[in-house]
mmCIF file of C-alpha atoms in Angstrom:
data_model
loop_
_atom_site.group_PDB
_atom_site.id
_atom_site.type_symbol
_atom_site.label_atom_id
_atom_site.label_comp_id
_atom_site.label_asym_id
_atom_site.label_seq_id
_atom_site.Cartn_x
_atom_site.Cartn_y
_atom_site.Cartn_z
ATOM 1 C CA MET A 17 0.000 0.000 0.000
ATOM 2 C CA ARG A 18 1.038 3.588 -0.464
ATOM 3 C CA GLY A 19 1.997 5.808 2.455
ATOM 4 C CA LYS A 20 -0.388 8.272 4.009
ATOM 5 C CA SER A 21 -1.583 11.037 1.701
ATOM 6 C CA THR A 22 -0.488 14.638 2.243
ATOM 7 C CA THR A 23 -4.069 15.481 3.203
ATOM 8 C CA LEU A 24 -4.237 12.824 5.916
ATOM 9 C CA LYS A 25 -0.811 13.762 7.324
ATOM 10 C CA ALA A 26 -1.824 17.449 7.439
ATOM 11 C CA LYS A 27 -5.117 16.561 9.126
ATOM 12 C CA GLU A 28 -3.257 14.578 11.805
ATOM 13 C CA THR A 29 -0.869 17.510 12.371
ATOM 14 C CA PHE A 30 -3.822 19.873 12.773
ATOM 15 C CA MET A 31 -5.433 17.488 15.268
ATOM 16 C CA ASP A 32 -2.185 17.443 17.269
ATOM 17 C CA TYR A 33 -2.395 21.254 17.502
ATOM 18 C CA TYR A 34 -6.110 21.013 18.303
ATOM 19 C CA GLN A 35 -5.596 18.488 21.106
ATOM 20 C CA ALA A 36 -2.772 20.655 22.509
ATOM 21 C CA GLY A 37 -5.141 23.636 22.733
ATOM 22 C CA LYS A 38 -3.639 25.768 19.950
ATOM 23 C CA PHE A 39 -7.080 26.088 18.318
ATOM 24 C CA PRO A 40 -9.635 26.279 21.153
ATOM 25 C CA PRO A 41 -13.321 25.518 20.493
ATOM 26 C CA ASP A 42 -15.460 28.399 19.234
ATOM 27 C CA THR A 43 -12.513 30.315 17.721
ATOM 28 C CA LYS A 44 -11.858 31.429 14.165
ATOM 29 C CA LEU A 45 -8.926 29.835 12.352
ATOM 30 C CA PRO A 46 -6.241 31.967 10.666
ATOM 31 C CA SER A 47 -6.420 32.553 6.907
ATOM 32 C CA GLU A 48 -5.895 29.775 4.369
ATOM 33 C CA ASN A 49 -2.397 31.099 3.608
ATOM 34 C CA GLU A 50 -1.414 31.115 7.282
ATOM 35 C CA MET A 51 -2.785 27.610 7.906
ATOM 36 C CA ALA A 52 -1.027 26.274 4.806
ATOM 37 C CA ARG A 53 2.288 27.790 5.977
ATOM 38 C CA LEU A 54 1.818 26.431 9.498
ATOM 39 C CA LEU A 55 1.221 22.899 8.225
ATOM 40 C CA GLY A 56 3.751 23.086 5.377
ATOM 41 C CA ILE A 57 1.197 22.350 2.674
ATOM 42 C CA SER A 58 -0.498 24.083 -0.255
ATOM 43 C CA ARG A 59 -3.732 26.072 0.070
ATOM 44 C CA GLU A 60 -5.530 23.412 -1.995
ATOM 45 C CA THR A 61 -4.398 20.677 0.404
ATOM 46 C CA TRP A 62 -5.561 22.769 3.358
ATOM 47 C CA ARG A 63 -8.972 23.083 1.713
ATOM 48 C CA LYS A 64 -9.123 19.272 1.494
ATOM 49 C CA VAL A 65 -8.226 19.066 5.189
ATOM 50 C CA VAL A 66 -11.030 21.504 6.012
ATOM 51 C CA ARG A 67 -13.513 19.344 4.086
ATOM 52 C CA VAL A 68 -12.442 16.284 6.087
ATOM 53 C CA LEU A 69 -12.679 18.112 9.420
ATOM 54 C CA ARG A 70 -16.065 19.577 8.523
ATOM 55 C CA SER A 71 -17.374 16.071 7.785
ATOM 56 C CA GLU A 72 -16.076 14.949 11.194
ATOM 57 C CA GLY A 73 -17.810 17.791 13.042
ATOM 58 C CA ILE A 74 -14.619 19.569 14.147
ATOM 59 C CA LEU A 75 -14.835 22.669 11.935
ATOM 60 C CA VAL A 76 -17.592 24.758 10.417
ATOM 61 C CA SER A 77 -17.260 27.232 7.534
ATOM 62 C CA ARG A 78 -19.386 30.371 7.632
ATOM 63 C CA HIS A 79 -19.902 32.121 4.320
ATOM 64 C CA GLY A 80 -18.168 35.499 4.199
ATOM 65 C CA SER A 81 -16.721 35.044 7.682
ATOM 66 C CA GLY A 82 -14.226 32.169 7.755
ATOM 67 C CA THR A 83 -13.648 28.751 9.280
ATOM 68 C CA TYR A 84 -14.294 28.142 12.974
ATOM 69 C CA VAL A 85 -13.638 25.388 15.500
ATOM 70 C CA LEU A 86 -16.977 24.082 16.715
ATOM 71 C CA PRO A 87 -17.709 24.185 20.451
ATOM 72 C CA ARG A 88 -17.510 20.691 21.911
ATOM 73 C CA SER A 89 -21.151 20.936 22.944
ATOM 74 C CA LYS A 90 -22.080 21.044 19.242
ATOM 75 C CA GLN A 91 -19.805 18.177 18.245
ATOM 76 C CA ILE A 92 -22.657 15.712 18.481
ATOM 77 C CA PRO A 93 -21.611 12.040 18.602
ATOM 78 C CA ASN A 94 -23.118 10.118 15.681
ATOM 79 C CA ASP A 95 -25.032 13.082 14.301
ATOM 80 C CA LEU A 96 -27.016 11.776 11.326
ATOM 81 C CA LEU A 97 -25.996 14.878 9.366
ATOM 82 C CA GLN A 98 -22.310 13.942 9.629
ATOM 83 C CA LEU A 99 -20.725 11.397 7.311
ATOM 84 C CA GLN A 100 -18.423 9.217 9.406
ATOM 85 C CA SER A 101 -16.726 5.872 9.068
ATOM 86 C CA MET A 102 -18.147 2.991 11.088
ATOM 87 C CA THR A 103 -14.904 2.977 13.098
ATOM 88 C CA LYS A 104 -15.594 6.540 14.263
ATOM 89 C CA MET A 105 -19.264 5.813 14.895
ATOM 90 C CA ILE A 106 -18.292 2.938 17.190
ATOM 91 C CA ALA A 107 -15.787 5.131 19.039
ATOM 92 C CA ALA A 108 -18.384 7.918 19.381
ATOM 93 C CA ALA A 109 -20.770 5.399 20.948
ATOM 94 C CA GLY A 110 -18.142 4.780 23.630
ATOM 95 C CA ILE A 111 -17.560 1.169 22.581
ATOM 96 C CA GLU A 112 -14.195 -0.568 22.715
ATOM 97 C CA GLU A 113 -14.110 -2.578 19.515
ATOM 98 C CA LEU A 114 -12.533 -6.025 19.418
ATOM 99 C CA GLU A 115 -11.174 -7.837 16.361
ATOM 100 C CA SER A 116 -13.585 -7.986 13.430
ATOM 101 C CA LYS A 117 -14.502 -10.995 11.319
ATOM 102 C CA THR A 118 -14.087 -10.132 7.638
ATOM 103 C CA SER A 119 -14.745 -11.902 4.375
ATOM 104 C CA CYS A 120 -14.347 -10.642 0.834
ATOM 105 C CA CYS A 121 -14.817 -11.768 -2.732
ATOM 106 C CA VAL A 122 -15.269 -10.513 -6.275
ATOM 107 C CA THR A 123 -18.894 -10.910 -7.268
ATOM 108 C CA THR A 124 -21.899 -9.290 -8.902
ATOM 109 C CA ALA A 125 -24.044 -6.928 -6.838
ATOM 110 C CA PRO A 126 -27.727 -6.207 -6.156
ATOM 111 C CA SER A 127 -29.528 -4.160 -8.783
ATOM 112 C CA GLU A 128 -29.595 -0.977 -6.653
ATOM 113 C CA VAL A 129 -25.791 -1.089 -6.444
ATOM 114 C CA CYS A 130 -25.424 -1.396 -10.220
ATOM 115 C CA GLU A 131 -27.945 1.411 -10.694
ATOM 116 C CA PHE A 132 -25.933 3.686 -8.394
ATOM 117 C CA PHE A 133 -22.719 3.027 -10.332
ATOM 118 C CA GLN A 134 -24.621 3.090 -13.673
ATOM 119 C CA VAL A 135 -23.186 -0.232 -14.845
ATOM 120 C CA PRO A 136 -24.753 -3.455 -16.239
ATOM 121 C CA GLU A 137 -26.089 -5.926 -13.691
ATOM 122 C CA ASP A 138 -23.417 -8.517 -14.582
ATOM 123 C CA THR A 139 -20.630 -6.119 -13.523
ATOM 124 C CA GLU A 140 -18.337 -7.508 -10.834
ATOM 125 C CA PHE A 141 -17.440 -5.611 -7.659
ATOM 126 C CA PHE A 142 -15.204 -6.152 -4.669
ATOM 127 C CA ARG A 143 -17.564 -7.184 -1.862
ATOM 128 C CA LEU A 144 -16.343 -6.764 1.700
ATOM 129 C CA GLN A 145 -18.349 -7.999 4.658
ATOM 130 C CA LYS A 146 -17.260 -7.101 8.170
ATOM 131 C CA ILE A 147 -18.874 -8.306 11.387
ATOM 132 C CA ARG A 148 -17.682 -6.143 14.259
ATOM 133 C CA TYR A 149 -17.539 -7.175 17.907
ATOM 134 C CA ALA A 150 -17.356 -5.738 21.399
ATOM 135 C CA ASP A 151 -16.870 -7.741 24.585
ATOM 136 C CA PHE A 152 -20.651 -8.279 24.770
ATOM 137 C CA GLY A 153 -21.029 -9.706 21.258
ATOM 138 C CA VAL A 154 -21.738 -8.552 17.723
ATOM 139 C CA ILE A 155 -22.427 -4.813 17.449
ATOM 140 C CA CYS A 156 -22.804 -4.291 13.703
ATOM 141 C CA CYS A 157 -22.555 -6.008 10.349
ATOM 142 C CA CYS A 158 -21.475 -4.092 7.250
ATOM 143 C CA VAL A 159 -21.315 -5.026 3.570
ATOM 144 C CA ASN A 160 -19.532 -2.745 1.116
ATOM 145 C CA TYR A 161 -19.431 -2.839 -2.677
ATOM 146 C CA LEU A 162 -16.380 -1.159 -4.206
ATOM 147 C CA PRO A 163 -15.438 -0.916 -7.916
ATOM 148 C CA LEU A 164 -12.557 -3.247 -8.715
ATOM 149 C CA ARG A 165 -10.318 -0.337 -9.773
ATOM 150 C CA TYR A 166 -10.224 0.804 -6.135
ATOM 151 C CA ALA A 167 -9.671 -2.647 -4.627
ATOM 152 C CA ALA A 168 -6.092 -3.401 -5.723
ATOM 153 C CA GLY A 169 -4.736 -3.176 -2.166
ATOM 154 C CA LEU A 170 -7.497 -5.210 -0.519
ATOM 155 C CA LYS A 171 -6.944 -8.845 0.439
ATOM 156 C CA GLU A 172 -8.678 -10.997 3.022
ATOM 157 C CA ASP A 173 -5.580 -11.117 5.238
ATOM 158 C CA SER A 174 -4.917 -7.359 5.047
ATOM 159 C CA ILE A 175 -8.282 -5.574 5.260
ATOM 160 C CA PRO A 176 -7.882 -2.030 6.666
ATOM 161 C CA LYS A 177 -9.878 -1.013 9.719
ATOM 162 C CA SER A 178 -11.480 1.884 7.823
ATOM 163 C CA LEU A 179 -12.341 1.970 4.108
ATOM 164 C CA PHE A 180 -12.592 5.765 4.412
ATOM 165 C CA ASN A 181 -8.909 5.974 5.358
ATOM 166 C CA TYR A 182 -7.949 3.305 2.809
ATOM 167 C CA LEU A 183 -9.485 5.307 -0.035
ATOM 168 C CA LEU A 184 -7.925 8.547 1.195
ATOM 169 C CA GLU A 185 -4.448 7.088 1.681
ATOM 170 C CA ASN A 186 -4.308 4.993 -1.501
ATOM 171 C CA TYR A 187 -6.390 6.955 -4.018
ATOM 172 C CA ASP A 188 -6.672 10.436 -2.461
ATOM 173 C CA LEU A 189 -10.448 9.979 -2.486
ATOM 174 C CA GLN A 190 -12.381 11.785 0.244
ATOM 175 C CA LEU A 191 -15.901 10.428 0.773
ATOM 176 C CA ASN A 192 -17.786 13.589 1.602
ATOM 177 C CA GLN A 193 -21.415 12.866 0.807
ATOM 178 C CA ALA A 194 -23.804 9.963 1.252
ATOM 179 C CA TYR A 195 -27.433 9.473 0.364
ATOM 180 C CA ALA A 196 -28.562 7.226 3.211
ATOM 181 C CA ILE A 197 -31.844 5.352 3.556
ATOM 182 C CA LEU A 198 -32.715 4.195 7.072
ATOM 183 C CA PHE A 199 -34.857 1.051 7.332
ATOM 184 C CA ILE A 200 -35.846 -1.724 9.721
ATOM 185 C CA PRO A 201 -34.629 -5.079 8.328
ATOM 186 C CA GLU A 202 -36.859 -8.137 8.078
ATOM 187 C CA LYS A 203 -36.423 -10.833 10.728
ATOM 188 C CA ASN A 204 -34.973 -13.274 8.167
ATOM 189 C CA ASP A 205 -32.595 -10.779 6.555
ATOM 190 C CA PRO A 206 -29.187 -12.567 6.535
ATOM 191 C CA LEU A 207 -27.316 -9.492 7.762
ATOM 192 C CA ARG A 208 -29.793 -9.003 10.604
ATOM 193 C CA VAL A 209 -29.363 -12.671 11.523
ATOM 194 C CA ALA A 210 -25.567 -12.126 11.554
ATOM 195 C CA LEU A 211 -26.029 -9.593 14.387
ATOM 196 C CA GLU A 212 -27.001 -12.460 16.727
ATOM 197 C CA LEU A 213 -29.422 -10.136 18.504
ATOM 198 C CA PRO A 214 -30.170 -10.905 22.152
ATOM 199 C CA GLU A 215 -33.807 -11.711 22.833
ATOM 200 C CA GLY A 216 -35.957 -8.585 22.866
ATOM 201 C CA LYS A 217 -33.373 -6.439 21.058
ATOM 202 C CA GLU A 218 -33.856 -4.913 17.618
ATOM 203 C CA ALA A 219 -31.774 -3.639 14.712
ATOM 204 C CA PHE A 220 -31.889 -0.862 12.185
ATOM 205 C CA ALA A 221 -29.953 -0.458 8.974
ATOM 206 C CA PHE A 222 -28.679 2.023 6.396
ATOM 207 C CA ARG A 223 -28.317 1.693 2.646
ATOM 208 C CA GLN A 224 -25.728 4.300 1.705
ATOM 209 C CA GLN A 225 -24.682 5.654 -1.697
ATOM 210 C CA GLN A 226 -21.351 7.366 -1.072
ATOM 211 C CA THR A 227 -19.642 9.841 -3.388
ATOM 212 C CA ASP A 228 -16.379 11.785 -3.464
ATOM 213 C CA THR A 229 -15.815 15.553 -3.506
ATOM 214 C CA LYS A 230 -16.666 15.671 -7.229
ATOM 215 C CA GLY A 231 -19.877 13.716 -6.851
ATOM 216 C CA ASN A 232 -18.463 10.511 -8.360
ATOM 217 C CA PRO A 233 -19.946 7.236 -7.034
ATOM 218 C CA ILE A 234 -17.302 5.439 -4.955
ATOM 219 C CA LEU A 235 -18.883 3.090 -2.424
ATOM 220 C CA TYR A 236 -22.243 1.431 -1.773
ATOM 221 C CA SER A 237 -22.717 0.094 1.731
ATOM 222 C CA TYR A 238 -25.242 -1.768 3.855
ATOM 223 C CA ASP A 239 -24.798 -1.135 7.583
ATOM 224 C CA TYR A 240 -26.815 -3.133 10.129
ATOM 225 C CA LEU A 241 -26.575 -1.958 13.752
ATOM 226 C CA ARG A 242 -27.974 -2.972 17.130
ATOM 227 C CA SER A 243 -30.489 -0.334 18.196
ATOM 228 C CA ASP A 244 -29.672 -0.830 21.893
ATOM 229 C CA VAL A 245 -25.996 -0.018 21.241
ATOM 230 C CA PHE A 246 -26.087 2.932 18.827
ATOM 231 C CA GLN A 247 -27.940 6.196 19.287
ATOM 232 C CA PHE A 248 -28.103 8.912 16.661
ATOM 233 C CA SER A 249 -29.092 12.560 16.838
ATOM 234 C CA VAL A 250 -29.931 15.406 14.485
ATOM 235 C CA LEU A 251 -29.329 19.060 15.318
ATOM 236 C CA ARG A 252 -32.398 20.948 14.030
ATOM 237 C CA THR A 253 -32.566 24.735 13.769
ATOM 238 C CA SER A 254 -35.261 27.132 12.643
ATOM 239 C CA LEU A 255 -34.802 29.106 9.422
#
């Protein structure tokens, strides 16, 4: 695999400054030029970093004013309006994740996946299934369909913890938008069954069409989660 991208390295450097208190919550960041000089990157790379940090609920950009660090009280864990990797969603839920069980193959995909990528239904994709555990059992089951051109570095014995980071590090692709459909799976749905739900517990699921910063389709995912483990919120404001 390739090394970390310039964007990811710069983001990590910013977070080091952030954790050290250099950029306190509810403050305005310096100009793009100043931030680029501080981090030793170009203005364009800094803009990519800002997009990543906005998607993670750390920064907010206000038109005509600048970029600000959000107050921690507004950094809502698992806000439905924020696009986050499952790894970050698990961490935000306060869960210590154990080793996952993964399986992968090259196969055809459901019709809605092919429709999203605008390809014939006999097109093959890289299919990655990951069952994730905590010390109390299965917490979620995820299936991802990725075009083969983005799967060169993926093998069953070397699956990365986060596909978001894999795509950023290896292809400089930032997933920044997802059209997500929330639904309650049927009792006999194989992915719901894989959750091994305790008696009396339920599950909910997302179908997610994920695109990059240019609106290109990159990833289609099915995420099944235990409803007693994950809680989501939406910050609503009046116009």
